[in-house]
CSV table of C-alpha atoms in Angstrom, one decimal:
chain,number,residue,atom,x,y,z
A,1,UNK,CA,0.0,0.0,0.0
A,2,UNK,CA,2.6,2.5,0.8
A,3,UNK,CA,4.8,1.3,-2.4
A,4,UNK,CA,1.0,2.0,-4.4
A,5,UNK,CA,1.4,5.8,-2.5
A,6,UNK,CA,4.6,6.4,-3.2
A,7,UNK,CA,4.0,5.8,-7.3
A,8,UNK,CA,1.1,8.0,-7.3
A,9,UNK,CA,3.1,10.9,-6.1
A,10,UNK,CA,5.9,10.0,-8.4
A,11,UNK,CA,3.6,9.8,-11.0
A,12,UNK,CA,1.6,13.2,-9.9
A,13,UNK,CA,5.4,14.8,-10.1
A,14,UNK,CA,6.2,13.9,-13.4
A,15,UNK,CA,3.3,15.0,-14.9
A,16,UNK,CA,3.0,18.7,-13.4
A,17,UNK,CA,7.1,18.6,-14.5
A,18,UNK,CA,5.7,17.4,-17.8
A,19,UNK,CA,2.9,20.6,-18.0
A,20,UNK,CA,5.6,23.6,-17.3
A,21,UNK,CA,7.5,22.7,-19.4
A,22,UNK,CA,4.9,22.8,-22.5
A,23,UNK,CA,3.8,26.6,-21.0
A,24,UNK,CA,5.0,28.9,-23.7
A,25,UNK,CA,7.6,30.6,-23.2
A,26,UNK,CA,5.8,34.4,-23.2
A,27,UNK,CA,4.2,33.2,-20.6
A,28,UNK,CA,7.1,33.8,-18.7
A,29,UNK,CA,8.9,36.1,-20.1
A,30,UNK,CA,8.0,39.3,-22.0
A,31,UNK,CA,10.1,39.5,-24.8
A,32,UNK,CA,9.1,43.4,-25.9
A,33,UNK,CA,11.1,46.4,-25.1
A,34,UNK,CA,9.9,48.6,-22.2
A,35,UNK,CA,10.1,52.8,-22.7
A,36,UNK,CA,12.6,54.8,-20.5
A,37,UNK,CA,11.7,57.5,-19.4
A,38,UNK,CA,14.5,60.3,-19.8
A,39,UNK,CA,14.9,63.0,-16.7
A,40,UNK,CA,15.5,66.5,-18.4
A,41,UNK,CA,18.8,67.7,-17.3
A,42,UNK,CA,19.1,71.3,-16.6
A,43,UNK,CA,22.2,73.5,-17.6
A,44,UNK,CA,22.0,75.6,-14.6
A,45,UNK,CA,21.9,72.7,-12.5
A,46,UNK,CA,24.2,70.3,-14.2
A,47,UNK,CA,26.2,72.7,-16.2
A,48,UNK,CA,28.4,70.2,-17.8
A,49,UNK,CA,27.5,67.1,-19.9
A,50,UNK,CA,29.1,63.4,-20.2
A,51,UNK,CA,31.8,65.3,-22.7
A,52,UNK,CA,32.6,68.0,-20.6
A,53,UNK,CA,30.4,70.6,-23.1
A,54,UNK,CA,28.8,73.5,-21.2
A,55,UNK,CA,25.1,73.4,-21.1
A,56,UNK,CA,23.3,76.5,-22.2
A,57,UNK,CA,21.9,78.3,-18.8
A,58,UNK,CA,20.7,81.6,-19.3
A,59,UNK,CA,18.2,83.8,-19.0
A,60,UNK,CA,16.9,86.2,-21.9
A,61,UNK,CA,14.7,89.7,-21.2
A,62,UNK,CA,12.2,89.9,-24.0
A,63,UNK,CA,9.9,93.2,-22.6
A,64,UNK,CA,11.5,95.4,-20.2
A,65,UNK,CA,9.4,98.7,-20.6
A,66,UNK,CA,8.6,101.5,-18.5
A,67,UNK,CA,4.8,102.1,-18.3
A,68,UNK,CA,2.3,104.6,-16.7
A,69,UNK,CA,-1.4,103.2,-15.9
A,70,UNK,CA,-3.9,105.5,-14.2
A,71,UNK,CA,-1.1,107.9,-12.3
A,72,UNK,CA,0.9,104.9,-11.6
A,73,UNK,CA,4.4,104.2,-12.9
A,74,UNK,CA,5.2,100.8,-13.6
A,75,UNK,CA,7.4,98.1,-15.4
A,76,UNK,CA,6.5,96.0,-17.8
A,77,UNK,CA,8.3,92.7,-18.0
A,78,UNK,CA,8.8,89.5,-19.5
A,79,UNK,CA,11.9,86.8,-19.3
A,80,UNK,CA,12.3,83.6,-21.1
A,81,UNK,CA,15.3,81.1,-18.5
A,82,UNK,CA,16.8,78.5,-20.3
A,83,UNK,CA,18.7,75.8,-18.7
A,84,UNK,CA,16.5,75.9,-15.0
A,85,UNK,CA,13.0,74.0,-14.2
A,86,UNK,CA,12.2,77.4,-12.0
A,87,UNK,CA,9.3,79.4,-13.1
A,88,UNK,CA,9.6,82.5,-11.3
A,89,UNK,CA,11.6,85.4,-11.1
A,90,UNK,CA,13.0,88.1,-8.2
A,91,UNK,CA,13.4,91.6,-9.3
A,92,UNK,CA,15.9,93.8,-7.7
A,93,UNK,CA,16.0,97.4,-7.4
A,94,UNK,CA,19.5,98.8,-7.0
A,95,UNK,CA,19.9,101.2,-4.3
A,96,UNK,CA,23.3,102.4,-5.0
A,97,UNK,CA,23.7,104.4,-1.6
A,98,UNK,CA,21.2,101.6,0.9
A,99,UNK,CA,19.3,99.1,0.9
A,100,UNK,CA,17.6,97.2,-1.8
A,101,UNK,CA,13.7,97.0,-3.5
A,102,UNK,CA,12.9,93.4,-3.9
A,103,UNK,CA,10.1,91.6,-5.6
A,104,UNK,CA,9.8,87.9,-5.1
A,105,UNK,CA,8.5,84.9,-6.4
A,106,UNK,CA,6.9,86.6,-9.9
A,107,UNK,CA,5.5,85.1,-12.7
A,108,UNK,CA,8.0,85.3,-15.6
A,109,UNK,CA,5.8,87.7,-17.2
A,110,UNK,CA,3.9,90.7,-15.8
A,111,UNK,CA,3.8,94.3,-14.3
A,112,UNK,CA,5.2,96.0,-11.1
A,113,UNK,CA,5.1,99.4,-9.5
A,114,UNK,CA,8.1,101.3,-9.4
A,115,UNK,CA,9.1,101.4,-5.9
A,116,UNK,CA,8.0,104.4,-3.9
A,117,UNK,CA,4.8,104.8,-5.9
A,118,UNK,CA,1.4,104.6,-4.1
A,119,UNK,CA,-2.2,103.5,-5.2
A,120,UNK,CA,-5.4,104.6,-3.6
A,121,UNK,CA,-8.2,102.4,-2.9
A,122,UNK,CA,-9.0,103.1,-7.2
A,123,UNK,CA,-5.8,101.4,-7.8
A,124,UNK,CA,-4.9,105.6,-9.0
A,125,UNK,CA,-1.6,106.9,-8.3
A,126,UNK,CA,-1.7,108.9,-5.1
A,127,UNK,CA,2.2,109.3,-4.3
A,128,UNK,CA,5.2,109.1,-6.8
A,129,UNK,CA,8.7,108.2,-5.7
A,130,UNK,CA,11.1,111.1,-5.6
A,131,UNK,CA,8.4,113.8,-4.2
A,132,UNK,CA,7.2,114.4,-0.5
A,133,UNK,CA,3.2,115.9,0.4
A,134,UNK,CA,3.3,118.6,3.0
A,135,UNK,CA,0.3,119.0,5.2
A,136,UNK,CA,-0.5,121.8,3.3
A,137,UNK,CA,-1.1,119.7,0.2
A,138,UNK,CA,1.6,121.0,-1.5
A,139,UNK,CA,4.4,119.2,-3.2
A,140,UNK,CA,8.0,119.5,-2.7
A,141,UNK,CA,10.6,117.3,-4.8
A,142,UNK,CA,13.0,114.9,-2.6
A,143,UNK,CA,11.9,111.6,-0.6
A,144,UNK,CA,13.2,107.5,0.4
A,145,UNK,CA,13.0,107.0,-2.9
A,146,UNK,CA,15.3,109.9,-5.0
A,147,UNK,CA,17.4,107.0,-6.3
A,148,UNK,CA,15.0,105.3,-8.3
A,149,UNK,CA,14.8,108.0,-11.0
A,150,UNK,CA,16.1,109.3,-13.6
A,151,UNK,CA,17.5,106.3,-14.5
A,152,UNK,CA,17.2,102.6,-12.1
A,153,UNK,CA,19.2,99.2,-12.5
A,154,UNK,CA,16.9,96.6,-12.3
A,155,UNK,CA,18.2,92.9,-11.8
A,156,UNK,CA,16.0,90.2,-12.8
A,157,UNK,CA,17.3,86.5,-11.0
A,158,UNK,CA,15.6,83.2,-12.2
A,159,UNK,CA,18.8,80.6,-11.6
A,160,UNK,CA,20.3,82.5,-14.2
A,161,UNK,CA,20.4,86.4,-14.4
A,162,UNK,CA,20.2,89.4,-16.4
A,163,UNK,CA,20.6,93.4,-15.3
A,164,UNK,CA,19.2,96.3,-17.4
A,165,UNK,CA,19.0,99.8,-16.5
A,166,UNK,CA,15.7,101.4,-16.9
A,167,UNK,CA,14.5,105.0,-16.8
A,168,UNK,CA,11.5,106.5,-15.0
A,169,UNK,CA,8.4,106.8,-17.1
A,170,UNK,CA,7.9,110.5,-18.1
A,171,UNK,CA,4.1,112.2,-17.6
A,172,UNK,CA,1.8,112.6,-20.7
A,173,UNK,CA,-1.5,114.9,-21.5
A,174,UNK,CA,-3.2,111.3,-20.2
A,175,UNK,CA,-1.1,110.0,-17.6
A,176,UNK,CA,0.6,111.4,-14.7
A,177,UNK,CA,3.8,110.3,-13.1
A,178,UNK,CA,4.9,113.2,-10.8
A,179,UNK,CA,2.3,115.4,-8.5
A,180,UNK,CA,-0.1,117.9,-10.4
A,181,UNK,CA,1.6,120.8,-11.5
A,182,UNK,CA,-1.2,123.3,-9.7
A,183,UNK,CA,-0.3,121.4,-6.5
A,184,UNK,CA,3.6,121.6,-6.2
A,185,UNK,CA,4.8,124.5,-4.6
A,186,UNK,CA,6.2,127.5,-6.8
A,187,UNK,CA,9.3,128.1,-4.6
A,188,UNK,CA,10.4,124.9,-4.4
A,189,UNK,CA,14.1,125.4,-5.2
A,190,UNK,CA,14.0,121.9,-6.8
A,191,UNK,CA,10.8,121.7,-8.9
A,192,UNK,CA,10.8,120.8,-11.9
A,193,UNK,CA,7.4,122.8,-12.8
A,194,UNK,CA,8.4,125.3,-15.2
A,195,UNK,CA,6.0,127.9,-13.6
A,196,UNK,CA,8.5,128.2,-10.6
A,197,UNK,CA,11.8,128.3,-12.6
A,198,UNK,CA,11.2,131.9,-13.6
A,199,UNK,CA,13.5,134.9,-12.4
A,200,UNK,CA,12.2,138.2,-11.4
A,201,UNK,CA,13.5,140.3,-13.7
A,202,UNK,CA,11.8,144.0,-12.0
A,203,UNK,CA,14.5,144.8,-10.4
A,204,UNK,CA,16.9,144.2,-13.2
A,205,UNK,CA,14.9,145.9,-15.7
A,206,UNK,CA,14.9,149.3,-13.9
A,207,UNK,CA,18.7,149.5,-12.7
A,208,UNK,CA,18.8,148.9,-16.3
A,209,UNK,CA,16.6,152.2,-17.6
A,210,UNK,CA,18.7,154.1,-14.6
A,211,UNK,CA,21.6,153.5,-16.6
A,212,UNK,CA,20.2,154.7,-20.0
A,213,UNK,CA,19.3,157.5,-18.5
A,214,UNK,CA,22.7,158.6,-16.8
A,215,UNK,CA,24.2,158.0,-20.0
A,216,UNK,CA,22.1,159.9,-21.7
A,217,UNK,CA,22.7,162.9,-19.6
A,218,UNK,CA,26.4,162.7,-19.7
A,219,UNK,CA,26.8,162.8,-23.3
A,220,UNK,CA,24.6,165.8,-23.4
A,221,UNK,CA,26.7,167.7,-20.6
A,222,UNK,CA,30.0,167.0,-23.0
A,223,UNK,CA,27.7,168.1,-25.9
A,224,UNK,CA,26.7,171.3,-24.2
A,225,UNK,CA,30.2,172.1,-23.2
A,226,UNK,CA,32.1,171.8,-26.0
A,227,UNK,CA,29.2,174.3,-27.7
A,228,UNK,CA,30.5,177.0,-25.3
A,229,UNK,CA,33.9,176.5,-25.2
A,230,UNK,CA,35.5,180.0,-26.7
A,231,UNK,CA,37.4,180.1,-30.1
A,232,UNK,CA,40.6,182.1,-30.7
């Protein structure tokens, strides 16, 4: 009985032996290619390839333009990185004389205030950079923020980085950039308003006429004189 056993499994053996080997062979094995997925290497991170070749990493300022919208100057901007997966940018304000204006974490395109410049609650211009209100009012030229105008470097950092130099957007008939001309004070020794640039010329125009007339009456002395000097 147990030799009858023993058979049975021997038997049960050779058989399941006997079935995996007929199983076809992609039954086990998958013969087609699978895809590889390639990471993107960055120049700016990994600036040098398997050759030692530098890898381009740079960053390229398409629009860089000086705007003003509803009182309010601005800059317009746009920058194209190449060689970096980041997608924003920092713009930096030079202060050549203290400390910095910085903008983080922008979209690579878009518009900014210049700094110093103030909205109201109408997103208008209220306060321009470079002028101070008095309680009067009135306007008088100089404030924080002299430095950023005429001219500004402006320093745009993705992972690479570009600096241009940009100047202050000038007023227009529809636009304003500096205080209303009918608000800033005429004896601002600074102003820019051509109303208070004048001279006062009254005093200078009669020390002028006293002259003309001395003159006058000096050559008509010598005139009368010589007239009565005697002849011999």
């Amino acid at each position: 009985m147990a030799t009858f056993i023993r058979g049975a499994f021997v038997a049960l053996f050779a058989v399941l032996i006997g079935l995996g080997g007929a199983l076809p062979s992609n039954a086990v094995d998958d013969p087609s290619p699978k895809p590889t997925i390639e990471e993107p290497v960055y120049g700016c991170i990994d600036p040098v390839d398997e050759y030692g070749v530098e890898r381009q990493c740079q960053l390229k300022i398409n629009i860089v333009t000086p705007v003003c919208d509803n009182d309010v100057p601005k800059l317009r901007y746009k920058v194209t990185p190449t060689g970096t997966p980041s997608t924003k940018v920092t713009i930096t304000w030079d202060n050549p004389s203290g400390a910095d204006v910085v903008y983080p974490d922008l979209p690579l395109e878009g518009t900014v205030n210049w700094p110093g410049a103030v909205e109201g609650p109408d997103g208008k211009g209220i306060d321009w950079p470079g002028w101070t209100e008095l309680p009067d009012g009135s306007w008088v030229e100089g404030d924080a923020y002299d430095w950023v105008r005429p001219n500004v470097k402006v320093l745009f950092q993705v992972n690479p980085e570009a600096t241009v130099t940009v100047s202050y957007p000038p007023s227009s008939p529809v636009c304003i950039t500096d205080p209303p001309d009918d608000e800033v004070l005429a004896d601002n020794p600074k102003t820019v308003v051509l109303s208070a640039t004048g001279t006062d010329a009254g005093p200078l125009v009669l020390a002028g006429a006293g002259l003309v007339v001395v003159g006058a009456l000096v050559v008509a002395g010598v005139a009368i004189a010589r007239r009565r000097r005697p002849t011999y």
